[in-house]
Coordinates of C-alpha atoms and ligand atoms in Angstrom, one line a residue:
X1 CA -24.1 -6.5 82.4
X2 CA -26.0 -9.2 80.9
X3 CA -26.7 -12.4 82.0
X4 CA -25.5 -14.3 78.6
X5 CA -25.7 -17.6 79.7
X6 CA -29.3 -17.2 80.2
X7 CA -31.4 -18.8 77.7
X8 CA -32.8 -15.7 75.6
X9 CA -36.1 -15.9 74.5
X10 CA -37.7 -18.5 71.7
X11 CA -38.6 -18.2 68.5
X12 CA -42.4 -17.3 69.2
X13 CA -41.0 -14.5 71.6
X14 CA -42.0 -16.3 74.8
X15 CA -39.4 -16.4 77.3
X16 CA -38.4 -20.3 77.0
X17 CA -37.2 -21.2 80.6
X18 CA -38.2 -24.8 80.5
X19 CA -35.6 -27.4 79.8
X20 CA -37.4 -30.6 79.0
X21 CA -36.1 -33.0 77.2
X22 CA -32.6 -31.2 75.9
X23 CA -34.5 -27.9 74.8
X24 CA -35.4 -24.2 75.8
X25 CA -39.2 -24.2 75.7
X26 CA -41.6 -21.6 76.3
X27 CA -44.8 -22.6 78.9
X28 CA -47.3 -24.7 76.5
X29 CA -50.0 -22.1 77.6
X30 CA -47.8 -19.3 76.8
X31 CA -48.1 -18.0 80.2
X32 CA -44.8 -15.6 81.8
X33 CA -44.2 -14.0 84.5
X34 CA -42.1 -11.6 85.3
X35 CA -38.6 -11.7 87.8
X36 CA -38.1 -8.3 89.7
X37 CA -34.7 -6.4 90.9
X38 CA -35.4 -6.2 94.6
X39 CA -33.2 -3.1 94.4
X40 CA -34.8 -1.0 92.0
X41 CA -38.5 -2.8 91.5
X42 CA -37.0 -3.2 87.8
X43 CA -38.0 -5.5 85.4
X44 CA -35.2 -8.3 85.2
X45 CA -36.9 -10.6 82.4
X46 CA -39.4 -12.8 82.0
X47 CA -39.9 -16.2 83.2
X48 CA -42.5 -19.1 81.7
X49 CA -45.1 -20.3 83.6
X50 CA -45.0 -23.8 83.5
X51 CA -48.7 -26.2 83.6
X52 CA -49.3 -29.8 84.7
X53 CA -48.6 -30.6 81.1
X54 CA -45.3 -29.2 81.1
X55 CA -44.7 -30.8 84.1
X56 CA -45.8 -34.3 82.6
X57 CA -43.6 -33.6 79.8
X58 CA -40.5 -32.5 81.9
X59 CA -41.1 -35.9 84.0
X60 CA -41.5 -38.2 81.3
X61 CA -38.2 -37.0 79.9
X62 CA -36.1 -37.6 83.0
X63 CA -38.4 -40.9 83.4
X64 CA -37.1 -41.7 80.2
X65 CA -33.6 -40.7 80.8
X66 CA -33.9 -42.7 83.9
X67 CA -35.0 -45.7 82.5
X68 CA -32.1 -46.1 79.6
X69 CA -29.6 -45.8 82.0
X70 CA -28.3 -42.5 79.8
X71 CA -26.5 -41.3 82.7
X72 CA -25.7 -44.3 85.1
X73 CA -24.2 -46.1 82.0
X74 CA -21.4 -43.7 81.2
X75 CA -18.3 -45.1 83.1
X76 CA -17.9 -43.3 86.2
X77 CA -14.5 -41.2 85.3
X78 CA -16.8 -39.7 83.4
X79 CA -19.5 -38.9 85.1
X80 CA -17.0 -37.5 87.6
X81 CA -15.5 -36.0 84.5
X82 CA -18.8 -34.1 83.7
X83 CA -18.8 -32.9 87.0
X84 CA -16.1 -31.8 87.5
X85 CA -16.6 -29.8 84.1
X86 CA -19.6 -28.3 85.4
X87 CA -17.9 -27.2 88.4
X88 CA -14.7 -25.4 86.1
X89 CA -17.8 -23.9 83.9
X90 CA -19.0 -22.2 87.1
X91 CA -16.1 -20.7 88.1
X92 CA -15.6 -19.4 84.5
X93 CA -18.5 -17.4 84.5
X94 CA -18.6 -16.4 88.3
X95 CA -19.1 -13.0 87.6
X96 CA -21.3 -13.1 85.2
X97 CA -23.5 -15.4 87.1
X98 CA -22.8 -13.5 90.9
X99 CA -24.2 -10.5 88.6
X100 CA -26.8 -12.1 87.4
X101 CA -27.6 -13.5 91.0
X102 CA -27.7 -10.2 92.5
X103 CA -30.4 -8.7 89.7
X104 CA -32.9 -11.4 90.7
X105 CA -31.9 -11.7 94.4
X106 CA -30.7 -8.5 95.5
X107 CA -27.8 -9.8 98.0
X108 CA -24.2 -7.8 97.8
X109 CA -22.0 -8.9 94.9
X110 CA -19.1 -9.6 96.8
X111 CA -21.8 -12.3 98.3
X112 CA -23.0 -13.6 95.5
X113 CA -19.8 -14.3 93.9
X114 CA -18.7 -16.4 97.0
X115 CA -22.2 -18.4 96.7
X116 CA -21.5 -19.5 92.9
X117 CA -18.4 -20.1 93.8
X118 CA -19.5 -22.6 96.9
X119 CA -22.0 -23.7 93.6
X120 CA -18.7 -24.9 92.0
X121 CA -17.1 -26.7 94.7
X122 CA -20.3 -28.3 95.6
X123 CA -19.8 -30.0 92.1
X124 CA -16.4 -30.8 92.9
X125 CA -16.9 -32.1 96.3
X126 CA -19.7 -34.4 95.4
X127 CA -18.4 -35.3 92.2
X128 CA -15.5 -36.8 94.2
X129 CA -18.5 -39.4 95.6
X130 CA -19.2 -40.4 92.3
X131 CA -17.3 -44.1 92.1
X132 CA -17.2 -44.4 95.7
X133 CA -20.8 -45.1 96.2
X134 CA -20.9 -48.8 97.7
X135 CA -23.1 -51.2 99.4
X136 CA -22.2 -54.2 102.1
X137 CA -21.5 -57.9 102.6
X138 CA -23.6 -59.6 105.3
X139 CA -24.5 -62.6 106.7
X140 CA -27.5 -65.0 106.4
X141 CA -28.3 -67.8 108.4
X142 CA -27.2 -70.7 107.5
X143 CA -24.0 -69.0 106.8
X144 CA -21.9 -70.2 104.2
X145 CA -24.3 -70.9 102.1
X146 CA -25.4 -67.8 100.7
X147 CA -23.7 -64.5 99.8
X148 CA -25.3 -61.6 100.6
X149 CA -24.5 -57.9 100.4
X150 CA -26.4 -54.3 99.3
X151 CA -26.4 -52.5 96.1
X152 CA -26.9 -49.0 96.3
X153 CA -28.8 -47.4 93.3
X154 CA -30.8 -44.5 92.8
X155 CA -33.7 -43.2 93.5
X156 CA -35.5 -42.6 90.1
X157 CA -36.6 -39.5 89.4
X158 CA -35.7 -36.5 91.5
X159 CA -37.5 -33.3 91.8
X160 CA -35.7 -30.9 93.1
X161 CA -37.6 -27.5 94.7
X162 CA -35.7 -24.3 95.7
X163 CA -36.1 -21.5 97.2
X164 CA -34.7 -17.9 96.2
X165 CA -33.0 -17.0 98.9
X166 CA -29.5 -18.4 98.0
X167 CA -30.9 -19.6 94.7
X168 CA -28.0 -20.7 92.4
X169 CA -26.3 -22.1 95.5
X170 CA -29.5 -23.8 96.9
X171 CA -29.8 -25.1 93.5
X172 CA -26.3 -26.4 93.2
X173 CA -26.7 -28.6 96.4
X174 CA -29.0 -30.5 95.1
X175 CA -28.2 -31.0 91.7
X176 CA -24.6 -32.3 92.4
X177 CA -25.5 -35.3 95.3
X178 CA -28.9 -36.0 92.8
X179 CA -26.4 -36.5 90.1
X180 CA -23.5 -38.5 92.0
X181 CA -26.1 -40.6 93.0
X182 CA -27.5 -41.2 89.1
X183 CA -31.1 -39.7 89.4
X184 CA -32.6 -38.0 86.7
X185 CA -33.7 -34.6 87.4
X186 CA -36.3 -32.2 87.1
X187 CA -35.6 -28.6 88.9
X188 CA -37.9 -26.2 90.3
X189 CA -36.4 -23.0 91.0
X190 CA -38.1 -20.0 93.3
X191 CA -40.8 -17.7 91.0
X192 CA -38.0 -14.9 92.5
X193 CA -35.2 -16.2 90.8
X194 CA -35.6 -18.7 87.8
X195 CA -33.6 -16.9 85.5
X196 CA -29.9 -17.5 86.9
X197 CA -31.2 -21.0 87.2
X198 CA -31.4 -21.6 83.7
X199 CA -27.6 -20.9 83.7
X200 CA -27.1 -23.5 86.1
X201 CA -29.1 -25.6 83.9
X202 CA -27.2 -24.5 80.5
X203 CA -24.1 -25.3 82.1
X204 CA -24.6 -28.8 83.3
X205 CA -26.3 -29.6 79.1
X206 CA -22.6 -28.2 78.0
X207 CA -20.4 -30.0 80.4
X208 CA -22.0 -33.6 79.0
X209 CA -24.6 -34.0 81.3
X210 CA -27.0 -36.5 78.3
X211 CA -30.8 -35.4 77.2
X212 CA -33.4 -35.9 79.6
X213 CA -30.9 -36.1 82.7
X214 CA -31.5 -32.1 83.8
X215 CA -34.9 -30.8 82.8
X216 CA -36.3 -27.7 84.6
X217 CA -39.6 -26.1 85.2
X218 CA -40.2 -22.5 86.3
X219 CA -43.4 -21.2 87.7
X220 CA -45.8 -20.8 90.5
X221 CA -45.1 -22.8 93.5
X222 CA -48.9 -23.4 94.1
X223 CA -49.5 -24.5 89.9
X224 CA -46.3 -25.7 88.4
X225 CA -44.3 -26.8 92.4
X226 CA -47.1 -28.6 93.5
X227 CA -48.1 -30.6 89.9
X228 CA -44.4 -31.8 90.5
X229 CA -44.7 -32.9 93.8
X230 CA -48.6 -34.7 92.8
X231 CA -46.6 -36.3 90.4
X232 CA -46.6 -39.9 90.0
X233 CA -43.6 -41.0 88.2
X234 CA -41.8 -38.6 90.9
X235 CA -39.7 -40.8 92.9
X236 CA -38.3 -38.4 95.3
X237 CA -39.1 -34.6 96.2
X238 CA -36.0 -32.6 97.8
X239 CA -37.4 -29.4 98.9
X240 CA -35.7 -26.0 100.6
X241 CA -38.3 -23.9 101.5
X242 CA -40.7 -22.5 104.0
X243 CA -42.5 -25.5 106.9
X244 CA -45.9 -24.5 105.7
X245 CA -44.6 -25.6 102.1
X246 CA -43.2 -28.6 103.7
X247 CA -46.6 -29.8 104.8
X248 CA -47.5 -29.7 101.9
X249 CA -45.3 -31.7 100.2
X250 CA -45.8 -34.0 102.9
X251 CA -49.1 -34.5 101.6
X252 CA -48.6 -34.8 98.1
X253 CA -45.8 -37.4 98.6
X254 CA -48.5 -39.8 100.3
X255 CA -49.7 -40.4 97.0
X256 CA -47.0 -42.5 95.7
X257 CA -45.0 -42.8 99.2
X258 CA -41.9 -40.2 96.9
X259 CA -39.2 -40.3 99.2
X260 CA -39.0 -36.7 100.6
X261 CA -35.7 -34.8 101.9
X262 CA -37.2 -31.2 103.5
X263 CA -34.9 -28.2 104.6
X264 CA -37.3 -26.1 106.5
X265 CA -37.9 -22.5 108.3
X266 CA -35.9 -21.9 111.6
X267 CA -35.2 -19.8 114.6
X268 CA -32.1 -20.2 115.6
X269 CA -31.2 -19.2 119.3
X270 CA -27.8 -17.5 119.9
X271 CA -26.6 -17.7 123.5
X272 CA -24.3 -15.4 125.3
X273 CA -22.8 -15.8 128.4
X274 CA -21.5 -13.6 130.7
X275 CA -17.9 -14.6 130.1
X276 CA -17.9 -14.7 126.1
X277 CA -15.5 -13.4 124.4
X278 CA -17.6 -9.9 122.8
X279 CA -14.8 -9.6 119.9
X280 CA -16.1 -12.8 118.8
X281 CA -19.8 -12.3 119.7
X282 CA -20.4 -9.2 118.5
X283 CA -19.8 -10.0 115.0
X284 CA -21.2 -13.3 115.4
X285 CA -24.4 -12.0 116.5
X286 CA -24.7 -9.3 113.8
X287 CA -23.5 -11.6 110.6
X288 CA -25.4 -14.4 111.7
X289 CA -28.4 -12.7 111.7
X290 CA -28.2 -9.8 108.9
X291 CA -26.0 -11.5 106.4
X292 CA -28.6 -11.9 103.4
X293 CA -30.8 -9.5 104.9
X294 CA -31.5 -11.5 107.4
X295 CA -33.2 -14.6 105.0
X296 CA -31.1 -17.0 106.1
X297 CA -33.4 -20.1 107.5
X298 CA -30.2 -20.5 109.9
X299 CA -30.4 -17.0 110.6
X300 CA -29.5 -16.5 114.1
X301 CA -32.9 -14.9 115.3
X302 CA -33.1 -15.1 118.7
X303 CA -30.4 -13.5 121.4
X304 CA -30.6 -14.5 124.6
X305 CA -28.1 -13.0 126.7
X306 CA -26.5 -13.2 130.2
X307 CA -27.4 -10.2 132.7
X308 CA -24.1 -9.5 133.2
X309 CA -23.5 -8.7 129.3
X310 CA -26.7 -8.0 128.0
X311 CA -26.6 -4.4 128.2
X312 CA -23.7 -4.1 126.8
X313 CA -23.7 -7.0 123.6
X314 CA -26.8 -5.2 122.5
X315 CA -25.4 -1.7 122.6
X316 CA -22.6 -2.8 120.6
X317 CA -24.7 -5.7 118.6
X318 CA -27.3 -2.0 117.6
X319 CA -24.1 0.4 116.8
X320 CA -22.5 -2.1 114.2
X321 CA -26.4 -3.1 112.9
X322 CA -26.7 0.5 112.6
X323 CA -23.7 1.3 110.3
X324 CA -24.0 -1.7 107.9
X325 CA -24.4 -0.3 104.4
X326 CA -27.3 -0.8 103.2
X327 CA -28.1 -0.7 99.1
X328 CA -28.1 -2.2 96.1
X329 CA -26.0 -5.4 95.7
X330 CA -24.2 -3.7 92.4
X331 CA -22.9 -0.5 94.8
X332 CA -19.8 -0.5 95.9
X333 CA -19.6 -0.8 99.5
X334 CA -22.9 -2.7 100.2
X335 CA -22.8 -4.9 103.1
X336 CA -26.6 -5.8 103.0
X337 CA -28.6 -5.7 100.2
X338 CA -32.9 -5.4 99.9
X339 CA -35.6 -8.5 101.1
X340 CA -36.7 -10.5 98.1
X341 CA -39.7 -8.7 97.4
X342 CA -42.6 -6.3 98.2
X343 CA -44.0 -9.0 100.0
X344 CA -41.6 -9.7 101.6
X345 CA -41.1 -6.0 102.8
X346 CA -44.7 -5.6 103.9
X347 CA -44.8 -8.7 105.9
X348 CA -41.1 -8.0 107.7
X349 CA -42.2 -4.3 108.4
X350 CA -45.6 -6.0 110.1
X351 CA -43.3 -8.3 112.0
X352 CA -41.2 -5.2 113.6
X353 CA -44.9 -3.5 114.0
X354 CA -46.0 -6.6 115.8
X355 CA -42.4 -6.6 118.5
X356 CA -43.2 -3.1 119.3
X357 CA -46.8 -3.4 119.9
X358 CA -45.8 -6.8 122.1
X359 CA -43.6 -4.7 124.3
X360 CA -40.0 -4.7 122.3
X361 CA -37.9 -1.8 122.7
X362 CA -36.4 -0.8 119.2
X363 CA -32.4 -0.4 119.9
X364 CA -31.8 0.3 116.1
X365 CA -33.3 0.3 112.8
X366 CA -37.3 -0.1 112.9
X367 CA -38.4 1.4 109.4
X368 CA -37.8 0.9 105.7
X369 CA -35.1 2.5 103.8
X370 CA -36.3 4.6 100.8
X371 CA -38.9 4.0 98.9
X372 CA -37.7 2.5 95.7
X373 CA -36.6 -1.0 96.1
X374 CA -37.5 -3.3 99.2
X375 CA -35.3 -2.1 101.5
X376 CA -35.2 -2.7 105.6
X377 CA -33.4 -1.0 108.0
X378 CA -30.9 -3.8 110.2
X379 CA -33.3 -3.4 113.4
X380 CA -32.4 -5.1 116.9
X381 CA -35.4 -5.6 119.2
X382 CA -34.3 -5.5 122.8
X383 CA -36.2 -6.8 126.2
X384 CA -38.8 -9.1 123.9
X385 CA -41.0 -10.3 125.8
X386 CA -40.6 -14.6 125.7
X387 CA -44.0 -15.3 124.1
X388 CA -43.7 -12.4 121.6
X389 CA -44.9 -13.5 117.7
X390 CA -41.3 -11.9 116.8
X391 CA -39.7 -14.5 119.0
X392 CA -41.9 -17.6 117.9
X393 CA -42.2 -17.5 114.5
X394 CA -39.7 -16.8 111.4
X395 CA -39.3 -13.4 110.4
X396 CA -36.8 -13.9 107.5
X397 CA -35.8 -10.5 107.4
X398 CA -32.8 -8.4 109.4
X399 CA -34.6 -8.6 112.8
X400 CA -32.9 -9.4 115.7
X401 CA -34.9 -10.5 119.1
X402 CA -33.0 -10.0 122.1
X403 CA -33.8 -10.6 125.9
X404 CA -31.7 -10.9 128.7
X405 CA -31.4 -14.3 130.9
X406 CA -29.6 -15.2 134.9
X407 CA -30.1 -19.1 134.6
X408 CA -28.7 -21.0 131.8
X409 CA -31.6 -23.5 132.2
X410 CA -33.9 -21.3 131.9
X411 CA -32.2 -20.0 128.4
X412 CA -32.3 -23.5 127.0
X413 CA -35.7 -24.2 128.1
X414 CA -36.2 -21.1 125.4
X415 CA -34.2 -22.0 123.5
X416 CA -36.0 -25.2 122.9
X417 CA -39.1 -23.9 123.1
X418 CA -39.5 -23.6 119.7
X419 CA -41.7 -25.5 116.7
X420 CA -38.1 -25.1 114.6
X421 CA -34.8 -26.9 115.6
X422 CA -32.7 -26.0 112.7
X423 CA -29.4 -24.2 114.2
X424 CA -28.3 -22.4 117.2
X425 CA -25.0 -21.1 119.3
X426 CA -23.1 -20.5 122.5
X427 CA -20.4 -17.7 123.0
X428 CA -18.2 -18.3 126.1
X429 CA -14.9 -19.2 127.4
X430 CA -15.7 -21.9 129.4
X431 CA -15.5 -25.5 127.1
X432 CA -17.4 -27.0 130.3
X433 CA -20.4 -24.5 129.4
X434 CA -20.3 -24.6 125.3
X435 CA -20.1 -28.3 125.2
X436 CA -23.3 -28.7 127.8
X437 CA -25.4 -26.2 125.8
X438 CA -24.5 -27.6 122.0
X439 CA -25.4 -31.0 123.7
X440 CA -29.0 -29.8 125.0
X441 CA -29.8 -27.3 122.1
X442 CA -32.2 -29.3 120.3
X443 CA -30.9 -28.6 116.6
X444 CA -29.2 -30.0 113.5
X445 CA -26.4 -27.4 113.1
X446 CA -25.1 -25.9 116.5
X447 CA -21.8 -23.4 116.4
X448 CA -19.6 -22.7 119.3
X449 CA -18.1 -19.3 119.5
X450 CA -19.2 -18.3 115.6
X451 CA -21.3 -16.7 113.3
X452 CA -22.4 -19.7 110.9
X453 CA -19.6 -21.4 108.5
X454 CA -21.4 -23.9 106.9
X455 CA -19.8 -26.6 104.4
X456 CA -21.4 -28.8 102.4
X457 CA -18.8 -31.8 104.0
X458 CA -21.2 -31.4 107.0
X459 CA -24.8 -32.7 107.3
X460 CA -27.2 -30.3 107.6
X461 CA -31.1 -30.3 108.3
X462 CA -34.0 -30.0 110.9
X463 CA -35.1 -31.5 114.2
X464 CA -38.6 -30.9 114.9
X465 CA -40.6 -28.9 112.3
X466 CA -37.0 -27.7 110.5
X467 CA -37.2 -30.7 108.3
X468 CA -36.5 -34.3 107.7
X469 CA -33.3 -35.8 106.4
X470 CA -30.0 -34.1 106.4
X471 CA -28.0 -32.6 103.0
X472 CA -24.1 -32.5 102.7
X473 CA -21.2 -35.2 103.3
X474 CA -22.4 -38.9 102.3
X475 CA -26.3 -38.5 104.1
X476 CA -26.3 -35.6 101.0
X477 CA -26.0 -38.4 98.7
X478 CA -27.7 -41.4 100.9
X479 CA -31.0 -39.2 100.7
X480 CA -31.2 -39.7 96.9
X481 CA -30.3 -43.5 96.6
X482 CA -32.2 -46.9 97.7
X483 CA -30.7 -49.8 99.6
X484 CA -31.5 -53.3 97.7
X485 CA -30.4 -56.7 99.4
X486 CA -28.9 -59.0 97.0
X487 CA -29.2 -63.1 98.7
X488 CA -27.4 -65.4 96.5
X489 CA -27.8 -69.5 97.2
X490 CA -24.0 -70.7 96.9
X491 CA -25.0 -74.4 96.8
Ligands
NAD1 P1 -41.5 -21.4 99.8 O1 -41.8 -22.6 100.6 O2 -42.6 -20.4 99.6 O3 -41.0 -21.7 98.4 C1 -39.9 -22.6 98.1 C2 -40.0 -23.3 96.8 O4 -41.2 -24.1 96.9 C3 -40.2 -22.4 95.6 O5 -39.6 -22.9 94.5 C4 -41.7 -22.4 95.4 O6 -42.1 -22.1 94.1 C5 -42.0 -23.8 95.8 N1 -43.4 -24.1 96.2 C6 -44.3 -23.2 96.8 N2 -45.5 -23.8 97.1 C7 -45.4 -25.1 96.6 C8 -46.3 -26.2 96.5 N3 -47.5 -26.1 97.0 N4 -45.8 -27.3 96.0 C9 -44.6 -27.4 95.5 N5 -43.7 -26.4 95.5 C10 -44.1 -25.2 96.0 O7 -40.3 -20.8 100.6 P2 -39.5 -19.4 100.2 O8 -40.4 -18.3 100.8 O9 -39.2 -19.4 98.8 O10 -38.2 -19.6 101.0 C11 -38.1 -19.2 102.3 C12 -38.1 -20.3 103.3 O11 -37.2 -21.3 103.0 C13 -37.9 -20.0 104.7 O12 -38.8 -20.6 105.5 C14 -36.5 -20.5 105.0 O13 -36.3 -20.8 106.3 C15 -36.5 -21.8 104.1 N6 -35.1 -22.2 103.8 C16 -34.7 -23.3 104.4 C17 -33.4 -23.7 104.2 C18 -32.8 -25.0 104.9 O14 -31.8 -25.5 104.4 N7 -33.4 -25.5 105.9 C19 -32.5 -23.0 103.4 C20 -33.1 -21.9 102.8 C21 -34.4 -21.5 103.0

């Protein structure tokens, strides 16, 4: 099925995935690329390579937008109104767009269809915010005789940088809080996946949303990503992605001090105890580390298990790995679909090279599946040695590192010896035991007893190198507004 939603291509012939200033444009150079089924190494459709002077343009339109107040002004009913709309929209074309989403990302349909539909509710939920955004009274000495309180207002100008790994989902967490708070937008979606993010984009210009308010630019990270994030009339950059990335846009934010809200890489521990419950941790273990394929920056990547249960949590952990389906997103039956890319296949492959050569035993899995498509086999490493490159850095694919543990300090201590701080877990029946290791995990999301639900109502972000700043609940919209004190002399 076809994507229809998708923008099809200008009048020259060039695919027109920009959306600057309420039109479909092709790249001013003329310049495409193309997007690639991960399943089949088909070509999906092509995608415009934006320049710095599509960039400028894209910026001066929501700078523009910004400036005459062309979204803030509307009464908020309806703004929450548009919203809301945006968020019915989704849900009306869920299947079209899961479809869609599986083509350019590869995950299983079922999947897919539950990310557009957390897409939607991400409108509705944040929409809710809109009208409720409020500052504070205060005092000032001498008292009576001033009135002071806060005005919250946005930020300016919001870019907003995602990755392709969840990509209309990803895309939809940003765009709603940017919009409750009353930034203008520009969008950078993934080279991956940009197409399903012109839907997004399409859908937001129908529900209301006015000119210049949503713009979007597709191309390379290093060209069109970082002309965004050099950009001076960028107020603020929020960015999903890889921590080399981040650094990067730590740098280019210097320039004009952008605020910056970064969602990072991770390697999340998962602890087992000796008493846990393995109906619960056995499936915990396995979803939270292969659901996606395993590119999940919260991916649960690294097991460390109690003696008493090791053997036997990664016999059974390896015998379900071992019989997940794995094939293309559109089959019937597919529990895990292929990694992202070629890429993305060599440099997984490399990783389960580099475990093995380290001293990993391979439990299950190990090798790539066919060779049309990028598939991976769902591999479990067992006995990893501590300092192993598979245990330290993020693999982003289905790769599971797994090494036995007798003293629970000793399994935080690893666990916390680690660059990332973005999730972990604890299985066990004692609440004495789950509480004390969620308190000394050092990480912004930590799960007692599960897999990974995750809801935007919840903050969610980094300690350490995972990222700065948290997205979802009220800090989701907090990250894209200023705090102004107001000091009025009464007499
Ligand atoms: P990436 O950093 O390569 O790319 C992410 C986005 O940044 C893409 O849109 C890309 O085009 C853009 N980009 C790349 N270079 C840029 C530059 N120099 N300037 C500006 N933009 C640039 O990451 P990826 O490989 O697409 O995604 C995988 C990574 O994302 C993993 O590390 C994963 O852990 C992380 N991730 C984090 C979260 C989170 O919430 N913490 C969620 C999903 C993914």
């Amino acid at each position: 099925m076809q994507n229809t939603i998708v923008p099809a291509a200008g009048a020259s012939g060039a695919p027109s995935t920009l959306f600057i200033d309420g039109d479909w444009r092709a790249a001013g150079s003329g310049e495409t690329f193309a997007s690639i089924d991960p399943a089949t190494g088909e070509h999906v459709g092509d995608v415009s390579a934006a320049d710095a002077a599509d960039v400028t343009a894209a910026v001066r339109s929501a700078r523009a937008a910004f400036d005459e107040r062309r979204w803030t002004r509307l009464p908020y009913p309806r703004r929450a109104e548009i919203m809301f709309d945006i968020a019915d929209r989704i849900d009306a074309a869920a299947e079209e767009l899961a479809v869609a989403e599986v083509r350019e990302n590869g995950m299983p349909l079922a999947g897919a269809l539950r990310t557009i539909q957390n897409g939607a509710q991400a409108f509705r939920y944040y929409g809710g915010w809109v009208g409720k955004i409020r500052g504070e009274t205060g005092e000032v000495a001498p008292g009576e005789a001033y009135h002071a309180f806060t005005v919250k207002e946005p930020v300016g100008v919001a870019a907003l940088i995602v990755p392709w790994n969840g990509p209309f989902m990803l895309a939809c967490h940003k765009l709603a809080p940017a919009l409750a708070a009353g930034c203008a937008i520009v969008l950078k979606p993934a080279e991956d996946t940009s197409l399903n993010t012109a839907a997004l984009v399409r859908i937001a210009v129908e529900a209301g949303v006015p000119r210049g308010v949503v713009n979007m630019v597709t191309g390379l990270g290093t060209v069109t990503g970082q002309a965004l994030a050099d950009h001076p009339d960028v107020d603020k950059i929020s960015f999903t992605g890889s921590t080399a990335t981040g650094r990067t846009l730590v740098r280019a934010a210097a320039g004009n001090f952008k605020r910056l809200s970064l969602e990072l890489g991770g390697k999340s521990p998962v602890i087992v105890m000796d008493d846990a419950d393995l109906e619960l941790a056995v499936p915990g273990v396995l979803t939270g580390i292969m659901s996606n394929s395993g590119q999940a920056c919260i991916a649960g990547s690294r097991l460390y298990a109690q003696r008493g249960i090791y053997d036997r949590l990664v016999d059974a952990v390896s015998e379900a790995a071992s019989k997940l389906v794995v094939g293309n997103g559109m089959a019937e039956g597919t529990q895990m679909g292929p990694v992202i890319s070629r890429r993305q296949l060599d440099r997984v492959l490399g990783y389960i090279d580099s475990g093995v050569a380290e001293g990993a035993r391979v439990t299950t899995g190990g090798s790539r599946v066919g060779d049309t498509g990028f598939f991976v086999e769902p591999t479990v490493l067992a006995d990893v040695p501590a300092g192993a490159k598979v245990v330290r850095e993020e693999i982003f694919g289905p790769v599971l590192s797994a090494m036995p543990f007798d003293d629970l300090d000793w399994a935080i201590a690893q666990a916390n010896d680690s660059p990332y701080g973005l999730g972990g877990s604890v299985y066990t029946r004692s609440l004495a035991t789950a509480h004390t290791v969620a308190r000394a995990v050092r990480a912004g999301t930590f799960w007692i007893n599960t897999g990974r639900p995750q809801d935007f109502t919840m903050p969610f972000g980094g300690y350490k190198e995972s990222g700065w700043g948290r997205e979802g609940g009220l800090q989701g919209v907090e990250a894209y507004l200023e705090t102004k004190s107001v000091i009025a002399r009464l007499y």
